[in-house]
């Protein structure tokens, strides 16, 4: 997919040292564990052999020295190479980080309205019955109060620590028979604006937006923008979904030993952008800011195109504003074409190399767990998402043939479980969350339901009723958070494509 010339854009001598050092440190964990097992095994064999009357000649000191030597060679040399690399580059990276680059999370939050619209249309609107769809509800005032009076939260002032007061006008979103996008946006806006514990926010608004807020905590174009990878690896709900569909022992061991390292393209690209930005900050302030004036330019001048910022520069530099704007626009165009290539298609493939793994993990997990998504019965189809990214020149992305195989299997599973439950569990089947839980459980073959359905129909019905449908809230939580995670991986790719196009000037030139 990538040629040597592509790597040359982000790799110099110091980056080679960094990559070699990082590789040694990552492999050092594995080699040290293997060496420790060999040494420990030899010592254990000596103890067991002596008790059984066999004589083993094992030098305990040498056995202990083996893992220590391996650790020294790998971790020691790896840390040394990384330190040497940072010696030449860290100053410019720190310059960028300390001068508003880490505040690029505000650029991500600037698109909150679009993010919430996507989450409503593709996640939260699906939590309501088809006969009471948000589209049908419109702005009907009665739609906002269709829960029993005793179950509603009072619209009263609550105290939530540190003397903070605010009105709590919400009931849990899922308890509404109908809800509109405005209902959701109002609740989401409350969660995003109030700094409260996540569980409290969820209790007050009925919306769990912790994954979105976590993603917002990672700033664009920084090494900290790896939140979705961490969510997939360790968020307890996402990991529970992974265990349900089958998290292998080898995968668990690998993640335990080496964690979930960032893709090489991600690390090298982010470092290169930080170094270039740091250089431009220093250059612009030295050359274009009077010695008697405060330093003016920061990282966001090179990473965030904003018309109001341009007008501010024209106001703050009345004599040279136009000239400085031309220099700035040329600077970020040069920076991003150096790092991402002068060709739009190549730049987009690099973006996929940085974040494509997050999307593919989310897509694969959702196809395995979300039977309605896999079967293509939701308002959007996974094949449409794949085709969208293919049309953006991101490469193959994901095999449409594999997606179609998932779709065929999902539709077969839906036909079987739907027919079975309509016949035997009709009352429970009428409830959407319980119906969805049964569909998911059958799709992932929870409690070996697929075999039980034919061999022991009564037992299958008992399991569905008492162990699956009774746990519908847990299934709904996992499904809703998985759907949010998947949508965030899509938004991440689309956001970087938009920003790189804009900063590199592809939208106008290509």
Short mmCIF file of C-alpha atoms in Angstrom, two decimals:
data_model
loop_
_atom_site.label_atom_id
_atom_site.label_comp_id
_atom_site.label_asym_id
_atom_site.label_seq_id
_atom_site.Cartn_x
_atom_site.Cartn_y
_atom_site.Cartn_z
CA UNK A 1 0.00 0.00 0.00
CA UNK A 2 2.80 2.41 0.91
CA UNK A 3 6.06 2.91 -0.97
CA UNK A 4 9.47 3.91 0.34
CA UNK A 5 8.91 7.46 -0.88
CA UNK A 6 5.84 7.68 1.35
CA UNK A 7 7.85 6.81 4.44
CA UNK A 8 10.55 9.29 3.54
CA UNK A 9 8.10 12.13 4.19
CA UNK A 10 7.90 11.27 7.88
CA UNK A 11 11.16 9.44 8.58
CA UNK A 12 14.58 11.01 8.97
CA UNK A 13 17.62 9.81 10.90
CA UNK A 14 16.14 10.75 14.27
CA UNK A 15 12.86 9.05 13.41
CA UNK A 16 14.75 5.88 12.46
CA UNK A 17 16.35 5.93 15.91
CA UNK A 18 12.94 6.47 17.46
CA UNK A 19 11.34 3.60 15.52
CA UNK A 20 14.22 1.24 16.33
CA UNK A 21 14.06 2.18 20.01
CA UNK A 22 10.29 1.79 20.19
CA UNK A 23 10.48 -1.61 18.46
CA UNK A 24 13.13 -2.85 20.88
CA UNK A 25 11.10 -1.70 23.88
CA UNK A 26 7.96 -3.36 22.55
CA UNK A 27 9.72 -6.64 21.74
CA UNK A 28 11.62 -6.46 25.01
CA UNK A 29 8.53 -7.37 26.98
CA UNK A 30 8.01 -10.54 24.95
CA UNK A 31 11.66 -11.57 24.96
CA UNK A 32 12.06 -10.92 28.67
CA UNK A 33 8.99 -13.01 29.50
CA UNK A 34 10.26 -15.85 27.31
CA UNK A 35 13.72 -15.65 28.88
CA UNK A 36 12.21 -15.56 32.38
CA UNK A 37 10.10 -18.62 31.57
CA UNK A 38 13.19 -20.48 30.33
CA UNK A 39 15.23 -19.55 33.40
CA UNK A 40 12.38 -20.25 35.81
CA UNK A 41 11.59 -23.50 34.05
CA UNK A 42 15.19 -24.66 34.40
CA UNK A 43 15.21 -23.87 38.12
CA UNK A 44 11.86 -25.59 38.62
CA UNK A 45 13.09 -28.66 36.74
CA UNK A 46 16.07 -28.87 39.08
CA UNK A 47 13.85 -28.74 42.19
CA UNK A 48 11.37 -31.31 40.87
CA UNK A 49 14.13 -33.54 39.54
CA UNK A 50 16.02 -33.57 42.83
CA UNK A 51 12.85 -34.57 44.69
CA UNK A 52 12.25 -37.41 42.25
CA UNK A 53 15.81 -38.65 42.55
CA UNK A 54 17.14 -37.20 39.31
CA UNK A 55 20.18 -34.98 39.28
CA UNK A 56 19.99 -31.77 37.24
CA UNK A 57 22.91 -29.42 37.09
CA UNK A 58 21.42 -25.93 36.81
CA UNK A 59 23.34 -22.81 37.66
CA UNK A 60 20.72 -20.64 39.39
CA UNK A 61 22.77 -17.50 38.95
CA UNK A 62 23.05 -18.01 35.22
CA UNK A 63 19.37 -18.88 34.99
CA UNK A 64 18.48 -15.59 36.64
CA UNK A 65 20.98 -13.66 34.57
CA UNK A 66 19.35 -14.70 31.30
CA UNK A 67 16.14 -12.60 31.62
CA UNK A 68 18.12 -9.76 33.20
CA UNK A 69 20.50 -9.68 30.24
CA UNK A 70 17.67 -9.79 27.71
CA UNK A 71 15.86 -6.96 29.51
CA UNK A 72 19.05 -4.88 29.59
CA UNK A 73 19.72 -5.35 25.90
CA UNK A 74 16.17 -4.62 24.76
CA UNK A 75 14.79 -2.06 27.22
CA UNK A 76 18.13 -0.40 27.86
CA UNK A 77 19.11 -0.04 24.23
CA UNK A 78 15.56 0.83 23.22
CA UNK A 79 15.29 3.65 25.78
CA UNK A 80 18.71 4.92 24.76
CA UNK A 81 17.74 5.16 21.09
CA UNK A 82 14.47 6.93 21.93
CA UNK A 83 16.33 9.36 24.19
CA UNK A 84 18.86 10.17 21.46
CA UNK A 85 16.01 10.77 19.02
CA UNK A 86 14.23 13.08 21.46
CA UNK A 87 17.46 14.96 22.11
CA UNK A 88 17.31 16.44 18.62
CA UNK A 89 13.55 16.78 18.22
CA UNK A 90 11.94 17.24 21.62
CA UNK A 91 12.48 21.01 21.81
CA UNK A 92 10.34 21.71 18.74
CA UNK A 93 7.68 19.19 19.80
CA UNK A 94 7.48 20.79 23.24
CA UNK A 95 7.32 24.21 21.61
CA UNK A 96 4.21 23.17 19.67
CA UNK A 97 2.57 21.30 22.56
CA UNK A 98 3.01 24.15 25.03
CA UNK A 99 1.75 26.79 22.59
CA UNK A 100 -1.86 25.80 22.00
CA UNK A 101 -1.32 22.56 20.07
CA UNK A 102 -2.72 20.54 22.97
CA UNK A 103 -5.73 22.86 22.85
CA UNK A 104 -6.64 21.61 19.38
CA UNK A 105 -9.34 19.60 21.13
CA UNK A 106 -11.32 22.85 20.78
CA UNK A 107 -11.16 22.36 17.01
CA UNK A 108 -12.80 18.98 17.50
CA UNK A 109 -15.49 20.46 19.73
CA UNK A 110 -16.19 23.14 17.13
CA UNK A 111 -18.03 20.45 15.12
CA UNK A 112 -20.16 19.30 18.06
CA UNK A 113 -23.43 20.13 16.28
CA UNK A 114 -22.52 17.85 13.38
CA UNK A 115 -21.34 15.11 15.74
CA UNK A 116 -24.56 15.20 17.75
CA UNK A 117 -26.66 15.13 14.60
CA UNK A 118 -24.80 12.00 13.46
CA UNK A 119 -25.17 10.32 16.85
CA UNK A 120 -28.88 11.11 16.92
CA UNK A 121 -29.61 9.89 13.39
CA UNK A 122 -27.46 6.75 13.57
CA UNK A 123 -27.56 5.79 17.27
CA UNK A 124 -30.02 7.39 19.65
CA UNK A 125 -33.02 7.68 17.33
CA UNK A 126 -32.86 3.88 16.97
CA UNK A 127 -33.67 3.46 20.66
CA UNK A 128 -37.36 4.22 20.06
CA UNK A 129 -40.14 1.98 18.73
CA UNK A 130 -40.79 2.07 15.01
CA UNK A 131 -44.40 3.08 15.57
CA UNK A 132 -43.22 6.02 17.70
CA UNK A 133 -40.32 7.16 15.59
CA UNK A 134 -38.79 10.60 16.21
CA UNK A 135 -39.69 11.58 12.67
CA UNK A 136 -43.34 10.88 13.35
CA UNK A 137 -43.24 12.68 16.67
CA UNK A 138 -42.09 16.00 15.23
CA UNK A 139 -42.64 18.80 17.71
CA UNK A 140 -45.73 17.27 19.33
CA UNK A 141 -45.76 18.60 22.94
CA UNK A 142 -47.43 15.41 24.14
CA UNK A 143 -44.44 13.41 22.98
CA UNK A 144 -42.33 14.96 25.71
CA UNK A 145 -44.42 13.73 28.62
CA UNK A 146 -45.48 10.19 27.78
CA UNK A 147 -44.23 8.51 30.94
CA UNK A 148 -46.08 7.90 34.19
CA UNK A 149 -46.18 10.91 36.51
CA UNK A 150 -44.48 8.96 39.29
CA UNK A 151 -41.53 8.10 37.08
CA UNK A 152 -40.70 11.63 36.00
CA UNK A 153 -37.79 13.54 37.50
CA UNK A 154 -38.85 16.74 39.22
CA UNK A 155 -37.86 20.00 37.58
CA UNK A 156 -36.28 21.30 40.76
CA UNK A 157 -32.95 22.70 41.85
CA UNK A 158 -30.46 19.99 42.74
CA UNK A 159 -27.15 20.36 44.50
CA UNK A 160 -24.26 18.46 42.92
CA UNK A 161 -21.21 19.21 44.98
CA UNK A 162 -19.24 22.39 45.59
CA UNK A 163 -22.47 24.33 45.99
CA UNK A 164 -23.31 24.00 42.28
CA UNK A 165 -27.00 24.42 41.49
CA UNK A 166 -28.87 23.75 38.29
CA UNK A 167 -32.32 22.75 37.15
CA UNK A 168 -32.86 19.08 36.34
CA UNK A 169 -35.73 19.05 33.82
CA UNK A 170 -35.04 15.62 32.38
CA UNK A 171 -36.26 12.08 32.67
CA UNK A 172 -34.13 9.29 31.20
CA UNK A 173 -34.26 9.55 27.41
CA UNK A 174 -35.09 5.88 27.02
CA UNK A 175 -38.25 6.27 29.11
CA UNK A 176 -39.84 8.63 26.58
CA UNK A 177 -42.27 6.96 24.19
CA UNK A 178 -41.11 9.48 21.63
CA UNK A 179 -38.23 11.89 21.43
CA UNK A 180 -37.04 14.45 18.94
CA UNK A 181 -33.60 15.52 17.88
CA UNK A 182 -34.17 18.71 19.88
CA UNK A 183 -34.76 16.63 23.04
CA UNK A 184 -31.50 14.78 22.52
CA UNK A 185 -29.46 17.88 21.63
CA UNK A 186 -30.77 19.70 24.71
CA UNK A 187 -29.72 16.82 26.96
CA UNK A 188 -26.38 16.35 25.21
CA UNK A 189 -25.67 20.06 25.47
CA UNK A 190 -26.29 19.86 29.22
CA UNK A 191 -23.81 16.95 29.55
CA UNK A 192 -21.11 18.65 27.50
CA UNK A 193 -21.38 22.00 29.26
CA UNK A 194 -21.53 20.82 32.88
CA UNK A 195 -18.42 19.35 34.49
CA UNK A 196 -20.00 16.56 36.51
CA UNK A 197 -19.21 12.89 37.16
CA UNK A 198 -20.24 10.81 34.18
CA UNK A 199 -22.69 8.64 36.10
CA UNK A 200 -24.40 11.75 37.43
CA UNK A 201 -24.65 13.27 33.95
CA UNK A 202 -26.16 10.05 32.66
CA UNK A 203 -28.66 9.91 35.53
CA UNK A 204 -29.71 13.50 34.96
CA UNK A 205 -30.05 13.40 31.18
CA UNK A 206 -30.62 9.75 30.32
CA UNK A 207 -27.78 9.97 27.75
CA UNK A 208 -24.42 8.25 28.11
CA UNK A 209 -22.03 10.42 26.11
CA UNK A 210 -18.87 9.37 27.93
CA UNK A 211 -17.27 8.00 24.75
CA UNK A 212 -17.84 11.28 22.91
CA UNK A 213 -16.42 13.31 25.80
CA UNK A 214 -13.44 10.98 25.98
CA UNK A 215 -12.80 11.47 22.25
CA UNK A 216 -13.01 15.23 22.70
CA UNK A 217 -10.21 14.98 25.26
CA UNK A 218 -7.76 14.10 22.48
CA UNK A 219 -6.46 17.09 20.53
CA UNK A 220 -6.25 16.96 16.73
CA UNK A 221 -2.73 16.39 15.34
CA UNK A 222 -1.27 15.31 18.70
CA UNK A 223 -0.08 11.98 20.02
CA UNK A 224 -2.92 12.21 22.53
CA UNK A 225 -5.53 11.76 19.80
CA UNK A 226 -5.62 7.99 20.28
CA UNK A 227 -8.71 7.79 22.49
CA UNK A 228 -10.71 5.50 20.21
CA UNK A 229 -7.92 2.93 20.12
CA UNK A 230 -7.89 2.90 23.92
CA UNK A 231 -11.68 2.64 24.03
CA UNK A 232 -11.59 -0.46 21.85
CA UNK A 233 -8.81 -2.01 23.90
CA UNK A 234 -9.94 -1.33 27.44
CA UNK A 235 -13.33 0.34 27.85
CA UNK A 236 -15.15 -2.14 30.06
CA UNK A 237 -18.33 -2.18 27.99
CA UNK A 238 -16.59 -2.43 24.61
CA UNK A 239 -14.30 -5.10 25.99
CA UNK A 240 -17.32 -6.99 27.32
CA UNK A 241 -18.72 -7.01 23.78
CA UNK A 242 -15.39 -8.33 22.52
CA UNK A 243 -15.52 -11.14 25.08
CA UNK A 244 -19.08 -12.00 24.07
CA UNK A 245 -18.17 -12.40 20.39
CA UNK A 246 -14.95 -14.23 21.26
CA UNK A 247 -11.78 -12.61 22.59
CA UNK A 248 -9.04 -15.20 22.13
CA UNK A 249 -6.55 -16.07 24.85
CA UNK A 250 -3.69 -15.19 22.48
CA UNK A 251 -5.14 -11.71 21.96
CA UNK A 252 -5.60 -11.17 25.69
CA UNK A 253 -2.03 -12.29 26.36
CA UNK A 254 -0.63 -10.04 23.62
CA UNK A 255 -2.53 -7.02 24.88
CA UNK A 256 -1.42 -7.76 28.44
CA UNK A 257 2.24 -8.00 27.48
CA UNK A 258 2.63 -5.19 24.94
CA UNK A 259 -0.59 -3.22 25.35
CA UNK A 260 -2.12 -1.65 22.24
CA UNK A 261 0.63 0.47 20.68
CA UNK A 262 -0.24 3.25 18.28
CA UNK A 263 0.19 2.52 14.56
CA UNK A 264 3.58 3.54 13.23
CA UNK A 265 2.01 5.94 10.72
CA UNK A 266 0.14 7.66 13.55
CA UNK A 267 3.23 8.15 15.70
CA UNK A 268 5.54 9.31 12.93
CA UNK A 269 2.99 11.66 11.36
CA UNK A 270 2.04 13.32 14.63
CA UNK A 271 5.68 13.82 15.59
CA UNK A 272 6.46 15.29 12.17
CA UNK A 273 3.55 17.73 12.37
CA UNK A 274 4.55 18.79 15.89
CA UNK A 275 8.15 19.38 14.84
CA UNK A 276 7.12 21.38 11.79
CA UNK A 277 4.63 23.41 13.78
CA UNK A 278 7.19 24.16 16.48
CA UNK A 279 9.63 25.39 13.84
CA UNK A 280 7.02 27.66 12.26
CA UNK A 281 5.97 29.13 15.62
CA UNK A 282 9.53 30.18 16.38
CA UNK A 283 10.16 31.45 12.86
CA UNK A 284 7.01 33.58 12.67
CA UNK A 285 7.50 35.15 16.08
CA UNK A 286 11.19 35.90 15.44
CA UNK A 287 10.70 37.37 11.98
CA UNK A 288 7.35 39.10 12.11
CA UNK A 289 6.66 40.18 15.71
CA UNK A 290 8.41 43.37 16.94
CA UNK A 291 10.89 42.87 19.76
CA UNK A 292 8.84 45.20 21.94
CA UNK A 293 5.54 43.34 21.41
CA UNK A 294 4.25 40.15 23.06
CA UNK A 295 4.81 36.92 21.15
CA UNK A 296 1.80 36.39 18.92
CA UNK A 297 1.74 33.20 16.85
CA UNK A 298 0.94 29.76 18.28
CA UNK A 299 0.28 26.27 16.93
CA UNK A 300 -3.35 26.92 16.05
CA UNK A 301 -2.36 29.50 13.43
CA UNK A 302 -0.90 26.62 11.41
CA UNK A 303 -3.42 23.87 12.27
CA UNK A 304 -6.81 25.60 12.34
CA UNK A 305 -8.21 27.63 9.47
CA UNK A 306 -10.76 30.12 10.79
CA UNK A 307 -12.06 33.26 9.11
CA UNK A 308 -12.35 35.11 12.42
CA UNK A 309 -8.67 34.41 13.14
CA UNK A 310 -7.75 35.86 9.75
CA UNK A 311 -9.74 39.01 10.49
CA UNK A 312 -8.04 39.27 13.87
CA UNK A 313 -4.60 39.18 12.25
CA UNK A 314 -5.64 41.91 9.82
CA UNK A 315 -6.73 43.98 12.81
CA UNK A 316 -3.66 43.29 14.97
CA UNK A 317 -1.20 43.90 12.11
CA UNK A 318 -2.80 46.78 10.17
CA UNK A 319 0.33 47.47 8.12
CA UNK A 320 1.30 43.89 7.24
CA UNK A 321 -1.82 41.83 7.86
CA UNK A 322 -2.38 40.75 4.26
CA UNK A 323 1.26 39.74 3.90
CA UNK A 324 1.21 37.71 7.12
CA UNK A 325 -1.96 35.91 6.07
CA UNK A 326 -0.31 34.88 2.82
CA UNK A 327 2.72 33.62 4.74
CA UNK A 328 0.55 31.66 7.18
CA UNK A 329 -1.58 30.07 4.47
CA UNK A 330 1.54 29.12 2.54
CA UNK A 331 3.10 27.75 5.74
CA UNK A 332 0.36 25.29 6.61
CA UNK A 333 -0.03 24.36 2.96
CA UNK A 334 3.70 23.57 2.79
CA UNK A 335 3.69 21.77 6.16
CA UNK A 336 0.80 19.47 5.34
CA UNK A 337 1.96 18.71 1.84
CA UNK A 338 5.39 17.82 3.17
CA UNK A 339 3.94 15.49 5.79
CA UNK A 340 0.94 14.07 3.91
CA UNK A 341 2.14 14.39 0.29
CA UNK A 342 1.21 16.79 -2.47
CA UNK A 343 -1.35 14.33 -3.82
CA UNK A 344 -4.76 14.15 -2.23
CA UNK A 345 -5.21 10.41 -2.74
CA UNK A 346 -1.84 9.65 -1.16
CA UNK A 347 -2.60 11.95 1.77
CA UNK A 348 -5.90 10.19 2.39
CA UNK A 349 -4.27 6.76 2.36
CA UNK A 350 -1.86 8.05 4.99
CA UNK A 351 -4.79 9.20 7.12
CA UNK A 352 -6.23 5.71 6.83
CA UNK A 353 -2.87 4.30 7.88
CA UNK A 354 -3.12 6.44 11.01
CA UNK A 355 -6.76 5.80 11.96
CA UNK A 356 -8.03 3.04 9.70
CA UNK A 357 -7.33 0.40 12.33
CA UNK A 358 -9.77 2.08 14.70
CA UNK A 359 -12.49 2.04 12.06
CA UNK A 360 -11.86 -1.56 11.01
CA UNK A 361 -11.90 -2.77 14.61
CA UNK A 362 -15.17 -0.96 15.23
CA UNK A 363 -16.71 -2.20 11.98
CA UNK A 364 -15.70 -5.82 12.50
CA UNK A 365 -16.91 -5.85 16.11
CA UNK A 366 -20.22 -4.29 15.14
CA UNK A 367 -20.78 -6.77 12.32
CA UNK A 368 -20.17 -9.58 14.79
CA UNK A 369 -22.43 -8.20 17.54
CA UNK A 370 -25.03 -5.84 16.04
CA UNK A 371 -27.19 -8.24 14.05
CA UNK A 372 -29.54 -5.49 12.83
CA UNK A 373 -26.61 -3.52 11.44
CA UNK A 374 -25.02 -6.60 9.87
CA UNK A 375 -28.32 -7.64 8.28
CA UNK A 376 -28.78 -4.19 6.75
CA UNK A 377 -32.21 -3.54 8.26
CA UNK A 378 -31.29 -0.22 9.87
CA UNK A 379 -31.78 3.09 8.00
CA UNK A 380 -28.16 2.79 6.86
CA UNK A 381 -26.17 -0.16 5.56
CA UNK A 382 -22.56 -1.11 6.43
CA UNK A 383 -21.84 -1.52 2.73
CA UNK A 384 -22.76 2.12 2.19
CA UNK A 385 -20.18 3.17 4.80
CA UNK A 386 -17.51 1.06 3.13
CA UNK A 387 -18.35 2.45 -0.30
CA UNK A 388 -18.24 6.00 1.07
CA UNK A 389 -14.66 5.57 2.27
CA UNK A 390 -13.67 3.84 -0.94
CA UNK A 391 -15.00 6.82 -2.89
CA UNK A 392 -12.75 9.05 -0.77
CA UNK A 393 -9.68 7.15 -2.09
CA UNK A 394 -8.83 5.48 1.21
CA UNK A 395 -7.95 2.21 -0.49
CA UNK A 396 -9.74 -1.12 -0.18
CA UNK A 397 -10.84 -0.29 3.41
CA UNK A 398 -12.84 -3.51 3.94
CA UNK A 399 -13.89 -6.38 1.74
CA UNK A 400 -17.44 -5.99 0.46
CA UNK A 401 -17.54 -9.77 -0.02
CA UNK A 402 -16.80 -10.29 3.69
CA UNK A 403 -19.47 -7.76 4.57
CA UNK A 404 -21.99 -9.60 2.38
CA UNK A 405 -21.13 -12.87 4.13
CA UNK A 406 -21.89 -11.25 7.47
CA UNK A 407 -25.14 -9.94 5.99
CA UNK A 408 -26.28 -13.33 4.74
CA UNK A 409 -25.55 -14.98 8.08
CA UNK A 410 -27.22 -12.16 10.03
CA UNK A 411 -30.39 -12.34 7.91
CA UNK A 412 -30.56 -16.10 8.34
CA UNK A 413 -30.19 -15.70 12.10
CA UNK A 414 -32.90 -13.04 12.19
CA UNK A 415 -35.32 -15.24 10.28
CA UNK A 416 -34.79 -18.15 12.69
CA UNK A 417 -34.97 -16.24 15.96
CA UNK A 418 -37.83 -14.00 14.84
CA UNK A 419 -40.00 -16.95 13.81
CA UNK A 420 -39.19 -18.85 17.00
CA UNK A 421 -39.95 -15.98 19.37
CA UNK A 422 -43.12 -14.89 17.59
CA UNK A 423 -44.47 -18.37 18.14
CA UNK A 424 -43.30 -19.02 21.72
CA UNK A 425 -42.59 -15.61 23.33
CA UNK A 426 -45.01 -13.31 21.56
CA UNK A 427 -45.73 -11.07 24.57
CA UNK A 428 -42.07 -10.42 25.34
CA UNK A 429 -41.24 -10.22 21.63
CA UNK A 430 -43.46 -7.17 21.25
CA UNK A 431 -41.09 -5.16 23.44
CA UNK A 432 -38.30 -3.73 21.24
CA UNK A 433 -35.38 -3.89 23.76
CA UNK A 434 -36.20 -7.50 24.66
CA UNK A 435 -36.61 -8.46 21.02
CA UNK A 436 -33.25 -6.88 20.22
CA UNK A 437 -31.54 -8.68 23.10
CA UNK A 438 -32.86 -12.02 21.84
CA UNK A 439 -31.67 -11.25 18.32
CA UNK A 440 -28.17 -10.34 19.50
CA UNK A 441 -27.87 -13.37 21.79
CA UNK A 442 -28.88 -15.71 19.00
CA UNK A 443 -26.56 -14.00 16.50
CA UNK A 444 -23.50 -14.41 18.75
CA UNK A 445 -24.70 -17.88 19.82
CA UNK A 446 -24.94 -16.91 23.47
CA UNK A 447 -25.71 -19.92 25.71
CA UNK A 448 -25.42 -22.07 22.54
CA UNK A 449 -28.83 -20.90 21.47
CA UNK A 450 -28.40 -21.77 17.80
CA UNK A 451 -28.08 -25.49 18.53
CA UNK A 452 -30.68 -25.43 21.33
CA UNK A 453 -33.31 -23.90 19.10
CA UNK A 454 -33.69 -27.17 17.16
CA UNK A 455 -32.55 -29.70 19.75
CA UNK A 456 -34.33 -28.33 22.83
CA UNK A 457 -36.92 -25.66 21.90
CA UNK A 458 -38.40 -25.53 25.42
CA UNK A 459 -34.96 -25.05 26.95
CA UNK A 460 -34.13 -22.37 24.40
CA UNK A 461 -37.33 -20.51 25.21
CA UNK A 462 -36.52 -20.72 28.93
CA UNK A 463 -33.02 -19.31 28.39
CA UNK A 464 -34.32 -16.54 26.16
CA UNK A 465 -36.96 -15.55 28.67
CA UNK A 466 -35.01 -15.78 31.94
CA UNK A 467 -31.41 -15.09 30.92
CA UNK A 468 -31.50 -13.00 27.75
CA UNK A 469 -34.65 -10.92 27.63
CA UNK A 470 -34.44 -10.32 31.37
CA UNK A 471 -30.99 -8.79 30.74
CA UNK A 472 -32.22 -6.51 27.95
CA UNK A 473 -30.89 -3.37 29.67
CA UNK A 474 -27.37 -4.77 29.64
CA UNK A 475 -27.66 -5.74 25.99
CA UNK A 476 -29.03 -2.27 25.13
CA UNK A 477 -26.20 -0.51 26.96
CA UNK A 478 -23.54 -2.54 25.17
CA UNK A 479 -25.18 -2.10 21.81
CA UNK A 480 -25.68 1.65 22.22
CA UNK A 481 -22.08 2.25 23.30
CA UNK A 482 -20.72 0.03 20.53
CA UNK A 483 -22.77 1.96 17.99
CA UNK A 484 -21.42 5.24 19.38
CA UNK A 485 -17.85 3.95 19.25
CA UNK A 486 -18.26 2.89 15.63
CA UNK A 487 -19.72 6.26 14.65
CA UNK A 488 -16.82 8.05 16.35
CA UNK A 489 -14.33 6.03 14.30
CA UNK A 490 -16.17 7.19 11.16
CA UNK A 491 -16.23 10.80 12.32
CA UNK A 492 -12.53 10.62 13.14
CA UNK A 493 -11.61 9.63 9.59
CA UNK A 494 -13.97 12.13 8.01
CA UNK A 495 -12.71 14.95 10.26
CA UNK A 496 -9.06 14.36 9.41
CA UNK A 497 -9.86 14.12 5.71
CA UNK A 498 -11.68 17.44 5.85
CA UNK A 499 -8.92 19.17 7.82
CA UNK A 500 -5.99 17.87 5.76
CA UNK A 501 -7.82 18.79 2.55
CA UNK A 502 -8.35 22.29 3.91
CA UNK A 503 -4.88 22.86 5.36
CA UNK A 504 -3.02 21.32 2.41
CA UNK A 505 -5.15 23.23 -0.07
CA UNK A 506 -6.42 20.11 -1.83
CA UNK A 507 -10.01 21.35 -1.98
CA UNK A 508 -8.98 24.17 -4.32
CA UNK A 509 -6.00 22.72 -6.14
CA UNK A 510 -6.89 19.04 -6.72
#
